[in-house]
């Protein structure tokens, strides 16, 4: 059933997802959307792992996906906490508002 | 009794430790008891050991005492071993006895000084270092004492460190002797390289087998050791530190000049005499340096107005006699003169100290005078010392030792006539300046501000030293005068027998008469020019050429100025140029480049997180691209 999906297709889907995520990170200014885009990129990587694992008949791909999943959960908790603090500080979710944090002394 | 040998350097060392740690908290009486007592213990032990050795069978046999293994690394071992033979016995007795008397004198002299305990601490360390130097059986342990002596001279010359001049004098003494010490250290490396050991006796035994007389290495080793000796003993051309060293308290000058420090160079050459015999050129150079120093320093001593400076130049001159004797192979004569010189020179310095203390620290002899009746004990003892320095025939110790040196200078096959003549002229000059000091200070009209006689604690050492200065002469008399050879008997096992002298008794007597006449002539000149008609001496000094010569000699033949122009100023000049650290430019350039790059990169810090993400993405793409393409 799964084996009927060719590897190239799933990898292509993963690449497209990754590109979408990357573009989202690069162009969005809203913190929440940037975090979501990062999730998409992580999922793209997970998809590539699962597809590769299915292609070689190995469980490693799925193990890696579980790892990515748990890492993503951790990342979200930290990311949301950051977003929360960011908002409290800048009264905005616009990431560019944070550029006042750069080192002006240089 | 010889087993107690370790106590001799250890007692002053313990005294030093106690005084430096507790000195400021204990009473002055306790400080003087510890300071003088520790050296006293050394002196008593040294005398007991000396009696034991001299009375033992066979007399003058060498004895060594291993204290502990100092280090043992990769085939190199050095032991802290004391070695006692005739030579170190003589040195040990001189250092401890004269040192003890100087310490005793210091109790009175330094009584009002606020740093009383610091003074005695340094003095004890000084004596201890010198004892380590003379008793050591290997050159490394000797070098420890050698440097200890150098350190203590620095500390004591700059004892009154609040005066910038004193500090400058201390620095000068340390730096000038350091030049010699460096040469000596290289000499030690060379000896270790050649013999794989620093044990003195082993080196002396191996050297004649390994080296031909006049071999390059032998010459080099002897010359380097000579360099060390020149610095410590203040001989030409490294003599300039000694006159300035008068900045220290007077007992320090007495200790430096008589018992410790300047005699170290003489001892070193005598101790390693085999090396110098294997390098005849260097040995001859020792004699030439000696005779030059006798004359140069003697002339400077003639014109000094400061009593301590005059004594300082006279020390340089007298050490010159010892070098002269070493250079012509008259080893025991050199050591004999060292012993007599230690007695009368410490006596003279302590006498000068007593004079200064009683006259508001007035050192200028022309502002003193007429002290004969005011300070009779000091006068008589100082006169004995001065006559001994001048070598008054028959009755003084200085005569017998100096006469012995002059006799060898005449009779020894390695000597030349002009070395003898130089020594003889030096004897004449010695007579003049020694009695000049006495006449200017103690005779004539009473000048100066007299504040009272020195106390008993200062008079007793003066009296003892005066007696010693006379008596010590009679342990070694020439063939024509009884032929007593107690002193050279003691050193018989240490030094080779002097070359056979084929001279008749009448020649020797004639030489003694000539030497005696030179001394008497010097005394007579001093009497005429400085006591009977001082107008004559001032007439000479006011004559243009005379004034020029006077100034030239007064400044010690311009050596200080020469060194200042040729060495000190160029050095200071280079230092000033290099104040901004020329060498550091390379390092600074590296730092500046890094900083420039850092500034360029920091321009990319916009604060917009998306720009950073773009950077990361581009970086990742480039990295992956490279990985794929390669």
GROMACS .gro file of C-alpha atoms in nm, chain B residues 54-424:
model
  371
  160UNK     CA    1   9.560   2.216   6.304
  161UNK     CA    2   9.635   1.988   6.597
  162UNK     CA    3   9.511   1.677   6.418
  163UNK     CA    4   9.728   1.425   6.240
  164UNK     CA    5   9.820   1.485   5.970
  165UNK     CA    6   9.775   1.859   6.015
  166UNK     CA    7   9.571   2.039   5.758
  167UNK     CA    8   9.404   1.724   5.630
  168UNK     CA    9   9.086   1.781   5.430
  169UNK     CA   10   8.753   1.691   5.586
  170UNK     CA   11   8.414   1.688   5.424
  171UNK     CA   12   8.069   1.667   5.574
  172UNK     CA   13   7.770   1.568   5.364
  173UNK     CA   14   7.466   1.755   5.488
  174UNK     CA   15   7.208   1.646   5.237
  175UNK     CA   16   7.161   1.558   4.873
  176UNK     CA   17   7.053   1.883   4.715
  177UNK     CA   18   6.942   1.757   4.377
  178UNK     CA   19   6.990   1.455   4.159
  179UNK     CA   20   6.849   1.495   3.812
  180UNK     CA   21   6.941   1.320   3.488
  181UNK     CA   22   7.298   1.244   3.578
  182UNK     CA   23   7.355   1.575   3.750
  183UNK     CA   24   7.388   1.566   4.121
  184UNK     CA   25   7.475   1.836   4.367
  185UNK     CA   26   7.523   1.780   4.734
  186UNK     CA   27   7.511   2.032   5.008
  187UNK     CA   28   7.850   1.927   5.134
  188UNK     CA   29   8.088   2.125   5.347
  189UNK     CA   30   8.453   2.084   5.264
  190UNK     CA   31   8.720   2.190   5.506
  191UNK     CA   32   9.084   2.213   5.414
  192UNK     CA   33   9.355   2.464   5.494
  193UNK     CA   34   9.220   2.727   5.257
  194UNK     CA   35   8.859   2.709   5.370
  195UNK     CA   36   8.977   2.695   5.731
  196UNK     CA   37   9.162   3.024   5.694
  197UNK     CA   38   8.867   3.185   5.517
  198UNK     CA   39   8.624   3.047   5.776
  199UNK     CA   40   8.829   3.182   6.066
  200UNK     CA   41   8.864   3.523   5.903
  201UNK     CA   42   8.496   3.548   5.822
  202UNK     CA   43   8.368   3.437   6.159
  203UNK     CA   44   8.615   3.616   6.387
  204UNK     CA   45   8.627   3.944   6.197
  205UNK     CA   46   8.255   3.917   6.131
  206UNK     CA   47   8.187   3.867   6.501
  207UNK     CA   48   8.389   4.172   6.599
  208UNK     CA   49   8.212   4.383   6.338
  209UNK     CA   50   7.876   4.264   6.469
  210UNK     CA   51   7.980   4.355   6.820
  211UNK     CA   52   8.083   4.701   6.704
  212UNK     CA   53   7.751   4.740   6.523
  213UNK     CA   54   7.560   4.703   6.848
  214UNK     CA   55   7.704   5.035   6.951
  215UNK     CA   56   7.716   5.195   6.609
  216UNK     CA   57   7.360   5.119   6.507
  217UNK     CA   58   7.211   5.166   6.855
  218UNK     CA   59   6.998   5.463   6.749
  219UNK     CA   60   6.884   5.325   6.417
  220UNK     CA   61   6.515   5.247   6.385
  221UNK     CA   62   6.575   4.941   6.167
  222UNK     CA   63   6.805   4.778   6.420
  223UNK     CA   64   6.675   4.424   6.377
  224UNK     CA   65   6.663   4.442   5.997
  225UNK     CA   66   7.029   4.545   6.003
  226UNK     CA   67   7.135   4.246   6.209
  227UNK     CA   68   6.918   4.011   6.005
  228UNK     CA   69   7.094   4.115   5.684
  229UNK     CA   70   7.435   4.105   5.849
  230UNK     CA   71   7.373   3.751   5.973
  231UNK     CA   72   7.261   3.640   5.629
  232UNK     CA   73   7.569   3.804   5.483
  233UNK     CA   74   7.802   3.608   5.711
  234UNK     CA   75   7.607   3.288   5.654
  235UNK     CA   76   7.624   3.325   5.275
  236UNK     CA   77   7.995   3.392   5.287
  237UNK     CA   78   8.049   3.084   5.503
  238UNK     CA   79   7.852   2.873   5.258
  239UNK     CA   80   8.068   3.017   4.982
  240UNK     CA   81   8.398   2.929   5.144
  241UNK     CA   82   8.294   2.594   5.287
  242UNK     CA   83   8.115   2.454   4.986
  243UNK     CA   84   8.267   2.157   4.810
  244UNK     CA   85   8.089   2.200   4.479
  245UNK     CA   86   8.060   2.500   4.255
  246UNK     CA   87   7.681   2.510   4.258
  247UNK     CA   88   7.663   2.534   4.635
  248UNK     CA   89   7.942   2.788   4.615
  249UNK     CA   90   7.737   2.984   4.366
  250UNK     CA   91   7.448   2.987   4.612
  251UNK     CA   92   7.671   3.155   4.867
  252UNK     CA   93   7.816   3.378   4.594
  253UNK     CA   94   7.473   3.512   4.500
  254UNK     CA   95   7.366   3.531   4.863
  255UNK     CA   96   7.662   3.757   4.928
  256UNK     CA   97   7.565   3.969   4.629
  257UNK     CA   98   7.207   3.998   4.754
  258UNK     CA   99   7.314   4.096   5.105
  259UNK     CA  100   7.555   4.357   4.975
  260UNK     CA  101   7.265   4.504   4.778
  261UNK     CA  102   7.037   4.503   5.081
  262UNK     CA  103   7.297   4.655   5.311
  263UNK     CA  104   7.441   4.917   5.077
  264UNK     CA  105   7.087   5.036   5.025
  265UNK     CA  106   7.010   4.991   5.393
  266UNK     CA  107   6.905   5.355   5.433
  267UNK     CA  108   6.682   5.325   5.133
  268UNK     CA  109   6.502   5.652   5.179
  269UNK     CA  110   6.797   5.834   5.021
  270UNK     CA  111   6.784   5.794   4.642
  271UNK     CA  112   7.166   5.806   4.626
  272UNK     CA  113   7.195   5.502   4.849
  273UNK     CA  114   6.951   5.308   4.635
  274UNK     CA  115   7.147   5.406   4.324
  275UNK     CA  116   7.467   5.283   4.489
  276UNK     CA  117   7.300   4.955   4.583
  277UNK     CA  118   7.173   4.908   4.229
  278UNK     CA  119   7.515   4.985   4.091
  279UNK     CA  120   7.684   4.733   4.316
  280UNK     CA  121   7.431   4.469   4.224
  281UNK     CA  122   7.441   4.532   3.849
  282UNK     CA  123   7.818   4.563   3.818
  283UNK     CA  124   7.884   4.248   4.016
  284UNK     CA  125   7.609   4.081   3.816
  285UNK     CA  126   7.817   4.131   3.501
  286UNK     CA  127   8.090   3.925   3.662
  287UNK     CA  128   7.841   3.673   3.799
  288UNK     CA  129   7.706   3.609   3.451
  289UNK     CA  130   8.054   3.532   3.326
  290UNK     CA  131   8.104   3.302   3.621
  291UNK     CA  132   7.775   3.120   3.561
  292UNK     CA  133   7.876   3.055   3.201
  293UNK     CA  134   8.209   2.933   3.333
  294UNK     CA  135   8.028   2.686   3.558
  295UNK     CA  136   7.823   2.560   3.262
  296UNK     CA  137   8.144   2.512   3.067
  297UNK     CA  138   8.306   2.322   3.353
  298UNK     CA  139   8.003   2.099   3.392
  299UNK     CA  140   7.997   2.039   3.017
  300UNK     CA  141   8.362   1.937   3.026
  301UNK     CA  142   8.369   1.730   3.343
  302UNK     CA  143   8.008   1.620   3.408
  303UNK     CA  144   8.042   1.732   3.765
  304UNK     CA  145   8.062   2.049   3.964
  305UNK     CA  146   8.252   1.899   4.255
  306UNK     CA  147   8.554   2.122   4.295
  307UNK     CA  148   8.801   1.855   4.399
  308UNK     CA  149   8.686   1.624   4.119
  309UNK     CA  150   8.730   1.903   3.864
  310UNK     CA  151   9.071   1.996   3.997
  311UNK     CA  152   9.178   1.632   3.980
  312UNK     CA  153   9.041   1.574   3.630
  313UNK     CA  154   9.145   1.900   3.468
  314UNK     CA  155   9.519   1.831   3.423
  315UNK     CA  156   9.443   1.496   3.262
  316UNK     CA  157   9.181   1.631   3.025
  317UNK     CA  158   9.336   1.960   2.928
  318UNK     CA  159   9.680   2.050   2.800
  319UNK     CA  160   9.828   2.362   2.955
  320UNK     CA  161   9.708   2.652   2.744
  321UNK     CA  162   9.420   2.455   2.585
  322UNK     CA  163   9.144   2.677   2.451
  323UNK     CA  164   8.874   2.537   2.680
  324UNK     CA  165   9.096   2.574   2.983
  325UNK     CA  166   9.172   2.934   2.893
  326UNK     CA  167   8.804   3.005   2.836
  327UNK     CA  168   8.697   2.845   3.165
  328UNK     CA  169   8.964   3.027   3.363
  329UNK     CA  170   8.881   3.358   3.193
  330UNK     CA  171   8.511   3.321   3.275
  331UNK     CA  172   8.584   3.242   3.637
  332UNK     CA  173   8.818   3.539   3.643
  333UNK     CA  174   8.531   3.753   3.517
  334UNK     CA  175   8.325   3.652   3.820
  335UNK     CA  176   8.616   3.720   4.052
  336UNK     CA  177   8.677   4.064   3.899
  337UNK     CA  178   8.318   4.168   3.964
  338UNK     CA  179   8.304   4.044   4.322
  339UNK     CA  180   8.650   4.162   4.415
  340UNK     CA  181   8.609   4.501   4.249
  341UNK     CA  182   8.914   4.479   4.024
  342UNK     CA  183   8.970   4.664   3.699
  343UNK     CA  184   8.757   4.709   3.499
  344UNK     CA  185   8.464   4.628   3.731
  345UNK     CA  186   8.589   4.823   4.033
  346UNK     CA  187   8.347   5.116   4.006
  347UNK     CA  188   8.084   4.980   4.242
  348UNK     CA  189   8.301   4.965   4.551
  349UNK     CA  190   8.360   5.339   4.617
  350UNK     CA  191   7.985   5.397   4.581
  351UNK     CA  192   7.915   5.108   4.816
  352UNK     CA  193   8.019   5.343   5.098
  353UNK     CA  194   7.654   5.452   5.102
  354UNK     CA  195   7.582   5.174   5.349
  355UNK     CA  196   7.639   5.195   5.725
  356UNK     CA  197   8.008   5.184   5.815
  357UNK     CA  198   8.005   4.835   5.974
  358UNK     CA  199   7.865   4.709   5.644
  359UNK     CA  200   8.160   4.859   5.463
  360UNK     CA  201   8.388   4.688   5.711
  361UNK     CA  202   8.214   4.355   5.653
  362UNK     CA  203   8.213   4.390   5.274
  363UNK     CA  204   8.576   4.495   5.260
  364UNK     CA  205   8.729   4.272   5.519
  365UNK     CA  206   8.546   3.952   5.581
  366UNK     CA  207   8.292   3.896   5.310
  367UNK     CA  208   8.219   3.989   4.951
  368UNK     CA  209   8.539   4.133   4.803
  369UNK     CA  210   8.756   3.850   4.924
  370UNK     CA  211   8.527   3.603   4.749
  371UNK     CA  212   8.696   3.660   4.413
  372UNK     CA  213   9.039   3.596   4.560
  373UNK     CA  214   8.906   3.283   4.725
  374UNK     CA  215   8.749   3.161   4.400
  375UNK     CA  216   9.073   3.194   4.207
  376UNK     CA  217   9.273   3.033   4.485
  377UNK     CA  218   9.017   2.753   4.512
  378UNK     CA  219   9.030   2.677   4.139
  379UNK     CA  220   9.403   2.747   4.106
  380UNK     CA  221   9.458   2.432   3.900
  381UNK     CA  222   9.246   2.576   3.620
  382UNK     CA  223   9.447   2.895   3.623
  383UNK     CA  224   9.772   2.703   3.610
  384UNK     CA  225   9.640   2.528   3.302
  385UNK     CA  226   9.573   2.867   3.145
  386UNK     CA  227   9.899   3.057   3.187
  387UNK     CA  228   9.779   3.349   2.975
  388UNK     CA  229   9.482   3.406   3.203
  389UNK     CA  230   9.698   3.368   3.511
  390UNK     CA  231   9.934   3.629   3.376
  391UNK     CA  232   9.634   3.851   3.304
  392UNK     CA  233   9.539   3.815   3.671
  393UNK     CA  234   9.880   3.950   3.769
  394UNK     CA  235   9.859   4.237   3.520
  395UNK     CA  236   9.509   4.331   3.635
  396UNK     CA  237   9.633   4.310   3.993
  397UNK     CA  238   9.926   4.544   3.944
  398UNK     CA  239   9.718   4.790   3.740
  399UNK     CA  240   9.450   4.792   4.007
  400UNK     CA  241   9.710   4.850   4.278
  401UNK     CA  242   9.830   5.162   4.102
  402UNK     CA  243   9.500   5.299   3.970
  403UNK     CA  244   9.312   5.259   4.298
  404UNK     CA  245   9.613   5.369   4.502
  405UNK     CA  246   9.635   5.699   4.314
  406UNK     CA  247   9.263   5.756   4.363
  407UNK     CA  248   9.297   5.686   4.734
  408UNK     CA  249   9.562   5.958   4.753
  409UNK     CA  250   9.326   6.241   4.674
  410UNK     CA  251   8.996   6.143   4.837
  411UNK     CA  252   8.858   6.377   5.097
  412UNK     CA  253   8.597   6.132   5.226
  413UNK     CA  254   8.758   5.897   5.476
  414UNK     CA  255   8.541   5.605   5.372
  415UNK     CA  256   8.609   5.658   5.002
  416UNK     CA  257   8.982   5.668   5.071
  417UNK     CA  258   8.947   5.336   5.254
  418UNK     CA  259   8.738   5.196   4.970
  419UNK     CA  260   9.003   5.275   4.711
  420UNK     CA  261   9.267   5.136   4.942
  421UNK     CA  262   9.069   4.810   4.958
  422UNK     CA  263   9.057   4.789   4.579
  423UNK     CA  264   9.429   4.850   4.576
  424UNK     CA  265   9.503   4.587   4.841
  425UNK     CA  266   9.286   4.328   4.670
  426UNK     CA  267   9.495   4.416   4.366
  427UNK     CA  268   9.799   4.290   4.560
  428UNK     CA  269   9.617   3.963   4.620
  429UNK     CA  270   9.540   3.930   4.250
  430UNK     CA  271   9.900   4.011   4.172
  431UNK     CA  272  10.009   3.730   4.401
  432UNK     CA  273   9.756   3.487   4.254
  433UNK     CA  274   9.876   3.577   3.907
  434UNK     CA  275  10.235   3.487   3.980
  435UNK     CA  276  10.144   3.163   4.155
  436UNK     CA  277  10.213   3.286   4.507
  437UNK     CA  278   9.888   3.130   4.627
  438UNK     CA  279   9.955   3.117   4.998
  439UNK     CA  280  10.097   3.470   4.993
  440UNK     CA  281   9.771   3.594   4.844
  441UNK     CA  282   9.565   3.422   5.111
  442UNK     CA  283   9.803   3.547   5.380
  443UNK     CA  284   9.754   3.902   5.260
  444UNK     CA  285   9.380   3.838   5.255
  445UNK     CA  286   9.391   3.741   5.622
  446UNK     CA  287   9.607   4.033   5.734
  447UNK     CA  288   9.409   4.273   5.518
  448UNK     CA  289   9.085   4.150   5.675
  449UNK     CA  290   9.219   4.240   6.019
  450UNK     CA  291   9.356   4.584   5.948
  451UNK     CA  292   9.094   4.693   5.698
  452UNK     CA  293   8.802   4.605   5.926
  453UNK     CA  294   8.992   4.786   6.200
  454UNK     CA  295   9.030   5.095   5.982
  455UNK     CA  296   8.666   5.095   5.879
  456UNK     CA  297   8.543   5.049   6.233
  457UNK     CA  298   8.780   5.321   6.344
  458UNK     CA  299   8.644   5.549   6.074
  459UNK     CA  300   8.295   5.457   6.190
  460UNK     CA  301   8.382   5.551   6.548
  461UNK     CA  302   8.524   5.883   6.424
  462UNK     CA  303   8.213   5.957   6.224
  463UNK     CA  304   7.980   5.863   6.505
  464UNK     CA  305   8.161   6.097   6.740
  465UNK     CA  306   8.160   6.385   6.492
  466UNK     CA  307   7.807   6.414   6.365
  467UNK     CA  308   7.864   6.171   6.078
  468UNK     CA  309   8.129   6.395   5.929
  469UNK     CA  310   8.316   6.196   5.666
  470UNK     CA  311   8.527   6.472   5.515
  471UNK     CA  312   8.877   6.437   5.653
  472UNK     CA  313   8.952   6.804   5.589
  473UNK     CA  314   8.671   6.898   5.824
  474UNK     CA  315   8.799   6.663   6.091
  475UNK     CA  316   9.133   6.686   6.266
  476UNK     CA  317   9.293   6.696   6.604
  477UNK     CA  318   9.102   6.395   6.727
  478UNK     CA  319   9.421   6.242   6.870
  479UNK     CA  320   9.361   6.361   7.222
  480UNK     CA  321   8.984   6.347   7.208
  481UNK     CA  322   8.962   5.983   7.103
  482UNK     CA  323   9.283   5.818   7.225
  483UNK     CA  324   9.173   5.456   7.188
  484UNK     CA  325   9.037   5.512   6.841
  485UNK     CA  326   9.350   5.705   6.750
  486UNK     CA  327   9.594   5.436   6.862
  487UNK     CA  328   9.400   5.153   6.704
  488UNK     CA  329   9.346   5.345   6.381
  489UNK     CA  330   9.716   5.425   6.373
  490UNK     CA  331   9.800   5.056   6.415
  491UNK     CA  332   9.563   4.973   6.129
  492UNK     CA  333   9.706   5.245   5.906
  493UNK     CA  334  10.062   5.140   5.977
  494UNK     CA  335   9.969   4.782   5.903
  495UNK     CA  336   9.811   4.897   5.577
  496UNK     CA  337  10.125   5.094   5.501
  497UNK     CA  338  10.328   4.783   5.592
  498UNK     CA  339  10.554   4.936   5.853
  499UNK     CA  340  10.850   4.697   5.861
  500UNK     CA  341  10.901   4.431   6.126
  501UNK     CA  342  10.614   4.509   6.362
  502UNK     CA  343  10.294   4.499   6.155
  503UNK     CA  344  10.107   4.212   5.994
  504UNK     CA  345  10.071   4.399   5.667
  505UNK     CA  346  10.447   4.411   5.625
  506UNK     CA  347  10.493   4.036   5.635
  507UNK     CA  348  10.216   3.963   5.389
  508UNK     CA  349  10.296   4.241   5.145
  509UNK     CA  350  10.665   4.167   5.164
  510UNK     CA  351  10.594   3.805   5.083
  511UNK     CA  352  10.400   3.909   4.773
  512UNK     CA  353  10.670   4.150   4.660
  513UNK     CA  354  10.937   3.887   4.720
  514UNK     CA  355  10.755   3.638   4.499
  515UNK     CA  356  10.694   3.912   4.242
  516UNK     CA  357  11.069   3.958   4.230
  517UNK     CA  358  11.178   3.596   4.254
  518UNK     CA  359  10.906   3.397   4.082
  519UNK     CA  360  11.000   3.279   3.731
  520UNK     CA  361  10.654   3.367   3.594
  521UNK     CA  362  10.679   3.722   3.718
  522UNK     CA  363  10.843   4.012   3.538
  523UNK     CA  364  11.041   4.306   3.669
  524UNK     CA  365  10.765   4.555   3.601
  525UNK     CA  366  10.511   4.363   3.806
  526UNK     CA  367  10.752   4.386   4.096
  527UNK     CA  368  10.819   4.753   4.026
  528UNK     CA  369  10.445   4.825   4.009
  529UNK     CA  370  10.396   4.650   4.340
  530UNK     CA  371  10.677   4.849   4.494
   0.00000   0.00000   0.00000
